[in-house]
mmCIF file of C-alpha atoms in Angstrom:
data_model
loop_
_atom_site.group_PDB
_atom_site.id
_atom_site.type_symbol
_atom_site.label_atom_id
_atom_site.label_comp_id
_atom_site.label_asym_id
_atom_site.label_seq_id
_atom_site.Cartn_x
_atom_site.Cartn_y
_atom_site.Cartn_z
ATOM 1 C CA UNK E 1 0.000 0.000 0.000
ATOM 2 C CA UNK E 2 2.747 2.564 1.287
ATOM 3 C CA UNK E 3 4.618 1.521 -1.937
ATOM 4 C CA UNK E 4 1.571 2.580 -4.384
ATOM 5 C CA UNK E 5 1.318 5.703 -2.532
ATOM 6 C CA UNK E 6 5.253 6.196 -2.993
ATOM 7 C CA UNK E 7 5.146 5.491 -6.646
ATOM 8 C CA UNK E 8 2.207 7.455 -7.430
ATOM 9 C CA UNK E 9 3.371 10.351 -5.817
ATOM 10 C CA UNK E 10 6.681 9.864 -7.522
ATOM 11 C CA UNK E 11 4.507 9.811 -11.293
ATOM 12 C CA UNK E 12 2.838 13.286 -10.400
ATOM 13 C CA UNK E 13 6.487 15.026 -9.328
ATOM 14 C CA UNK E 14 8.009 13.706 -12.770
ATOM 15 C CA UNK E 15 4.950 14.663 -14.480
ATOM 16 C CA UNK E 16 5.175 18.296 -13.027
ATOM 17 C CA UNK E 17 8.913 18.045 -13.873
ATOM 18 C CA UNK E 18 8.044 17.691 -17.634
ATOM 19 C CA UNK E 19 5.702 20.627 -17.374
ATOM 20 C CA UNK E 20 9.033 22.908 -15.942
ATOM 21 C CA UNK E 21 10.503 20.809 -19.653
ATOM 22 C CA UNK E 22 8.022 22.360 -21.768
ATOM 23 C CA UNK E 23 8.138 25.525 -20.096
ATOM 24 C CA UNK E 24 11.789 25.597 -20.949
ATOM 25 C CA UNK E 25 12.851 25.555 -17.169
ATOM 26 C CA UNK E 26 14.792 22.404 -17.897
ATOM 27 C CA UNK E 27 17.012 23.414 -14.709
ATOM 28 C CA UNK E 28 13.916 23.094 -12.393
ATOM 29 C CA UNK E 29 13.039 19.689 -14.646
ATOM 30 C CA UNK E 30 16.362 17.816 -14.543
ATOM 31 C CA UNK E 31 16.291 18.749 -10.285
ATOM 32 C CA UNK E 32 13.138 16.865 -9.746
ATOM 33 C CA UNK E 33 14.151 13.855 -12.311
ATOM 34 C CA UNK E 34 17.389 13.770 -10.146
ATOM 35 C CA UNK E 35 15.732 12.486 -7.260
ATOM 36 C CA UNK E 36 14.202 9.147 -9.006
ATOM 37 C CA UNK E 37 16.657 8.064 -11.633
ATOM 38 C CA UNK E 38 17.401 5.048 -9.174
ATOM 39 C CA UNK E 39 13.898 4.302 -8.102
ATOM 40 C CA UNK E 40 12.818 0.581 -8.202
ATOM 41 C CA UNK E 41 9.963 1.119 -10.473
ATOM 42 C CA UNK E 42 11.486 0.733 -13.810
ATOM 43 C CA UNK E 43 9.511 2.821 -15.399
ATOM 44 C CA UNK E 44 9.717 5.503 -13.270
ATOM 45 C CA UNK E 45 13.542 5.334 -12.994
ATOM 46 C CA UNK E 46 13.261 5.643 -17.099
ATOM 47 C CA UNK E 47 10.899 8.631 -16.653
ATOM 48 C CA UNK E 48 13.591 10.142 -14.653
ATOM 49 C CA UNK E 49 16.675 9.076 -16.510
ATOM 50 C CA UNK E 50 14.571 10.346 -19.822
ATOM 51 C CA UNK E 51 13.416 13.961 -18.434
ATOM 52 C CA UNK E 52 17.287 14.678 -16.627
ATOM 53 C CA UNK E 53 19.102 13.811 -19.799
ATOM 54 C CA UNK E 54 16.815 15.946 -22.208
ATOM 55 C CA UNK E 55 17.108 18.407 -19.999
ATOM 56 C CA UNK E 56 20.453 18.357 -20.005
ATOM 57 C CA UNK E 57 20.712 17.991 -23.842
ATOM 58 C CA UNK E 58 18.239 20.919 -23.934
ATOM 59 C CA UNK E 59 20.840 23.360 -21.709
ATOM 60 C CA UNK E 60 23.733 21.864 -23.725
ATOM 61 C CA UNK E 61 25.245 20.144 -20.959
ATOM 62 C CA UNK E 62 26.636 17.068 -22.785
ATOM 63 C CA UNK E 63 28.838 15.666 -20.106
ATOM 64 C CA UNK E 64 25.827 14.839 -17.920
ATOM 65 C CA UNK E 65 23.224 14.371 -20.556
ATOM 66 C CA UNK E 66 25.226 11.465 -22.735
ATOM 67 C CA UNK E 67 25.609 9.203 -20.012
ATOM 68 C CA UNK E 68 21.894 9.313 -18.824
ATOM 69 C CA UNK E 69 20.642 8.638 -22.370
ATOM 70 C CA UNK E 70 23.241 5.663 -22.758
ATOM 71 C CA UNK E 71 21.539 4.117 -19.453
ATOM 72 C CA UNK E 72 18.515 5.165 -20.814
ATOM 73 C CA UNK E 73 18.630 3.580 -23.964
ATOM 74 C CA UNK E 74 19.932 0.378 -23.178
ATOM 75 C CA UNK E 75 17.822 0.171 -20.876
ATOM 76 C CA UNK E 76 14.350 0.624 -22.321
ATOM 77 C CA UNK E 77 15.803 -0.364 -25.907
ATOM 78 C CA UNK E 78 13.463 2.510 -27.238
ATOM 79 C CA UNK E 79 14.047 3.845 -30.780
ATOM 80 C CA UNK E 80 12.873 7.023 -29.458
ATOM 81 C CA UNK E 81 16.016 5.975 -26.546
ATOM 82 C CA UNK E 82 18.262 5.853 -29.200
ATOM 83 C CA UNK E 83 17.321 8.893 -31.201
ATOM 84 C CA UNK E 84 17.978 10.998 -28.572
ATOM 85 C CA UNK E 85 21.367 9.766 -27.587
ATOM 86 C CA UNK E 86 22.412 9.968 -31.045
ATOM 87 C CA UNK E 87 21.642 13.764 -31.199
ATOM 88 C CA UNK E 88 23.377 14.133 -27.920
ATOM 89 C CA UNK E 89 26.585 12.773 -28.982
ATOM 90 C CA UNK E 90 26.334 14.180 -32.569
ATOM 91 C CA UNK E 91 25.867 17.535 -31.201
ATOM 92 C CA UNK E 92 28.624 17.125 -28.648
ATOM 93 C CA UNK E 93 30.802 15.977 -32.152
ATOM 94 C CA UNK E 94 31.225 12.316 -31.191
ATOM 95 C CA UNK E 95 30.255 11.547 -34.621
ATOM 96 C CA UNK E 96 31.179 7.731 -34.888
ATOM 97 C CA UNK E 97 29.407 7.594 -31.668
ATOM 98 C CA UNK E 98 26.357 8.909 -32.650
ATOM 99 C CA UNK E 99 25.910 6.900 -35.788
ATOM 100 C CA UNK E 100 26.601 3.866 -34.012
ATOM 101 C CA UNK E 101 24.041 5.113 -31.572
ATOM 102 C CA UNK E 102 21.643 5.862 -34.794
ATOM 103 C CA UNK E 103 21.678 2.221 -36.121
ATOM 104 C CA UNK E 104 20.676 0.550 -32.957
ATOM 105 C CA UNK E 105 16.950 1.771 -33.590
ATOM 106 C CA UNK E 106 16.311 -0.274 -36.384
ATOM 107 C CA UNK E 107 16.015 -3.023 -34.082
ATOM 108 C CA UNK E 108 14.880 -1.523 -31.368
ATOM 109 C CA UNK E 109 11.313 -1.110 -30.281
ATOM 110 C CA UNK E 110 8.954 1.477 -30.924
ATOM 111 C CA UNK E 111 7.455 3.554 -28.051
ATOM 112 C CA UNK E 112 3.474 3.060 -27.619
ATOM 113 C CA UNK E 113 2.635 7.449 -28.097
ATOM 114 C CA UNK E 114 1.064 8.926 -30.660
ATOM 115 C CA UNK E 115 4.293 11.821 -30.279
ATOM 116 C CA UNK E 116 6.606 9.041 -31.080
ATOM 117 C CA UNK E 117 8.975 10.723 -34.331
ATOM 118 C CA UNK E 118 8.670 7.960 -37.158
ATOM 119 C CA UNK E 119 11.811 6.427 -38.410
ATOM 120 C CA UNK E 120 11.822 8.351 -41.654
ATOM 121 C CA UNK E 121 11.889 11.718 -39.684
ATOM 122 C CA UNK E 122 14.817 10.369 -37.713
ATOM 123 C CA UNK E 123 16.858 9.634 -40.616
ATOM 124 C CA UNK E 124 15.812 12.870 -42.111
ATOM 125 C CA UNK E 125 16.868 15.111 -38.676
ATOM 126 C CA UNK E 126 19.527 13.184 -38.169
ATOM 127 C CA UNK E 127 21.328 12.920 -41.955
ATOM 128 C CA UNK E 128 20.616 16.869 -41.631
ATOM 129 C CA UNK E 129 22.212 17.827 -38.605
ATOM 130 C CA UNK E 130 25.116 15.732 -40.012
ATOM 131 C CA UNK E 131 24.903 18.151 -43.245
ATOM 132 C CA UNK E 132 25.035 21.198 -40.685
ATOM 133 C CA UNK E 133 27.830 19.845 -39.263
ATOM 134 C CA UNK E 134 29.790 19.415 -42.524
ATOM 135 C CA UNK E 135 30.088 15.909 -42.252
ATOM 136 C CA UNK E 136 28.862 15.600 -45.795
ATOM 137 C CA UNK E 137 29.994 11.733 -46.825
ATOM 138 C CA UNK E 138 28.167 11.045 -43.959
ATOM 139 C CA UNK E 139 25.327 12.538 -44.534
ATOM 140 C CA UNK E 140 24.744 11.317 -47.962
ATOM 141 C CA UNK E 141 24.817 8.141 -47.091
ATOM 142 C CA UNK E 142 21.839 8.876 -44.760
ATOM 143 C CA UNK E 143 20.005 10.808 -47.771
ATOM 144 C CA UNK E 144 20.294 7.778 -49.982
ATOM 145 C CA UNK E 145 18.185 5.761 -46.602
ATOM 146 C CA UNK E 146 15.947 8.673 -47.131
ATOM 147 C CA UNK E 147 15.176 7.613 -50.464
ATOM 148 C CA UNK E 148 14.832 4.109 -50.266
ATOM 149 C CA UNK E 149 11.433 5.068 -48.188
ATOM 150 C CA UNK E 150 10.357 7.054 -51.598
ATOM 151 C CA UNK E 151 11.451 4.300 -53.757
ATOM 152 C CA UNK E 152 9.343 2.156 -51.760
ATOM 153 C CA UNK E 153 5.981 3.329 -51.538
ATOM 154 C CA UNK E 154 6.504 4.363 -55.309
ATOM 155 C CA UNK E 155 4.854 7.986 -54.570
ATOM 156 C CA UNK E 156 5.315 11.499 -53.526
ATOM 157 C CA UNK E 157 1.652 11.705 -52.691
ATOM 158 C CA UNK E 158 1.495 13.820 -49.052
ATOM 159 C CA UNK E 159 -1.244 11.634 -47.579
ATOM 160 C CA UNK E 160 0.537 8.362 -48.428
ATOM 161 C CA UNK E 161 3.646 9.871 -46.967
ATOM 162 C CA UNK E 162 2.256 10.984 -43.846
ATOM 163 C CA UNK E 163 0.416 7.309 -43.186
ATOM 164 C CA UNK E 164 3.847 5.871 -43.580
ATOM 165 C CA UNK E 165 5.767 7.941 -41.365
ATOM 166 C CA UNK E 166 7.869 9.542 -44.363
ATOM 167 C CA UNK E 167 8.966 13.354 -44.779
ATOM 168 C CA UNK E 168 7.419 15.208 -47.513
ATOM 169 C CA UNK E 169 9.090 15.395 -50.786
ATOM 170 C CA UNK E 170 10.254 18.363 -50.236
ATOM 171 C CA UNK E 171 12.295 18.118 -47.456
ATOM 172 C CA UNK E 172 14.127 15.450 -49.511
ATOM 173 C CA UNK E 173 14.163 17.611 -52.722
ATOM 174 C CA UNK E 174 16.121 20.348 -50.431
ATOM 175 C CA UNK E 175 18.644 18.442 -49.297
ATOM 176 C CA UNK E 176 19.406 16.560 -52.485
ATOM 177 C CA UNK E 177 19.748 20.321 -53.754
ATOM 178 C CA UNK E 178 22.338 21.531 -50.655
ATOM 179 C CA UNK E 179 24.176 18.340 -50.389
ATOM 180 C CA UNK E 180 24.380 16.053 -53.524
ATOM 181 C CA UNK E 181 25.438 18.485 -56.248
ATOM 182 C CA UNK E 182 28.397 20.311 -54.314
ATOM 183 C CA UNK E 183 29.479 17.858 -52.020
ATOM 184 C CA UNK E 184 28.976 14.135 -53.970
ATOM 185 C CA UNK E 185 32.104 13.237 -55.811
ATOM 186 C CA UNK E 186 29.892 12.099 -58.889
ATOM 187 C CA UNK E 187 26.890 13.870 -58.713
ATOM 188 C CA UNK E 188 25.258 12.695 -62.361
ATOM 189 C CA UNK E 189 26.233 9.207 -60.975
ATOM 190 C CA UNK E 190 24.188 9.498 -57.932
ATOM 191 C CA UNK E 191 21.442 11.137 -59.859
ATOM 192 C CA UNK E 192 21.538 7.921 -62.692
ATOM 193 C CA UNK E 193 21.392 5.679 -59.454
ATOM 194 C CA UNK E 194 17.920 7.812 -57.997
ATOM 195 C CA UNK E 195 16.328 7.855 -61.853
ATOM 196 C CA UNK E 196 16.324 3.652 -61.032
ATOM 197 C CA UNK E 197 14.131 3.979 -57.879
ATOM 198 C CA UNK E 198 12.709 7.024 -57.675
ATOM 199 C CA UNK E 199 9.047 7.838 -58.959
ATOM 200 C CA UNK E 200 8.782 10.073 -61.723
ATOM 201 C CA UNK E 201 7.349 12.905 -59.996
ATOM 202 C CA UNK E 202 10.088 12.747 -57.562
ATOM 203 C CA UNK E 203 12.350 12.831 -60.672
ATOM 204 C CA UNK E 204 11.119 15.811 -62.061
ATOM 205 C CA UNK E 205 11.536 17.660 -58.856
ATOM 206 C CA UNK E 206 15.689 16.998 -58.607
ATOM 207 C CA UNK E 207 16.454 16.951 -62.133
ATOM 208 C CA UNK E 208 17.036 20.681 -62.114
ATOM 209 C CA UNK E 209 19.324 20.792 -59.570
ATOM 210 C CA UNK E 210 22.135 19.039 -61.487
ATOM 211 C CA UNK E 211 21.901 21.233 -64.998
#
């Protein structure tokens, strides 16, 4: 009985710590969340481990947000886990890190929200940020994952997109226009390779970008 009580209580401090996260007082969040992150409720100890090392991503504190998310995400083996700790360690330019980190949520399991970010919108964040970074090999390789998605649905239609978790077009289209032409070693070779798989319509949209 006292335990229920404890663990309940424990679920409504968390809870108000993610309202101090989305009111972008992640100092006030990653306090409370520091006070459960070894409670023996799993889930609550993830909770905690999950709200102190976003907060620390979100104040740039790398040092203390990296090794959370690690614990985190071997822990609850959540793609979501995952995503996060490879942003963390990307942005704190451990960049063989963070793509090791990256490919671990193929296998890993999907979270059961509705606010979950699909795997297509990973890729697409992620291969950007890369791009941002100037890591540009790197980041084509994650472009050409990208389109895969497009090559298999076999549309650029928005609705079907959205049902299957893919970015629009468009977002593609952009970054095939900042990344392929300038920084691909054989850029007609990669477009020749996309004309294979791509749809048409998808076709028509990057053609230009290599005249």
């Amino acid at each position: 009985m006292i335990r229920k009580f404890l663990e309940r209580r424990a679920a409504k401090r968390l809870h108000k710590g993610w309202l101090f996260y989305d009111q972008n007082d992640r100092e006030k969040a990653a306090s409370v969340a520091a006070k459960y992150l070894n409670h023996s409720n799993p889930q609550i100890a993830q909770d905690a481990m999950r709200l102190y090392g976003l907060s620390h991503y979100k104040m740039r504190q790398f040092d203390k947000a990296i090794p959370m998310l690690h614990q985190l995400a071997i822990t609850s083996n959540l793609k979501q886990d995952y995503y996060s700790l490879a942003l963390a360690q990307l942005n704190h330019d451990m960049k063989e890190d963070a793509i090791n980190s990256f490919n671990k949520i193929a296998s890993a399991h999907s979270p059961h929200t509705i606010y979950a970010v699909s795997y297509g919108e990973m890729i697409y964040q992620f291969g950007k940020r890369l791009y941002q970074m100037n890591y540009y090999s790197e980041s084509i390789q994650f472009l050409n994952q990208l389109m895969a998605f497009y090559a298999g649905v076999r549309t650029i239609e928005e609705k079907k997109l959205y049902e299957k978790g893919i970015p629009l077009f468009h977002y593609f289209s952009d970054w095939v226009k900042k990344l392929i032409p300038l920084h691909h070693p054989n850029p007609q070779n990669w477009l020749h390779s996309a004309s294979r798989c791509l749809p048409k319509e998808a076709l028509k949209e990057i053609e230009g970008y290599f005249k």
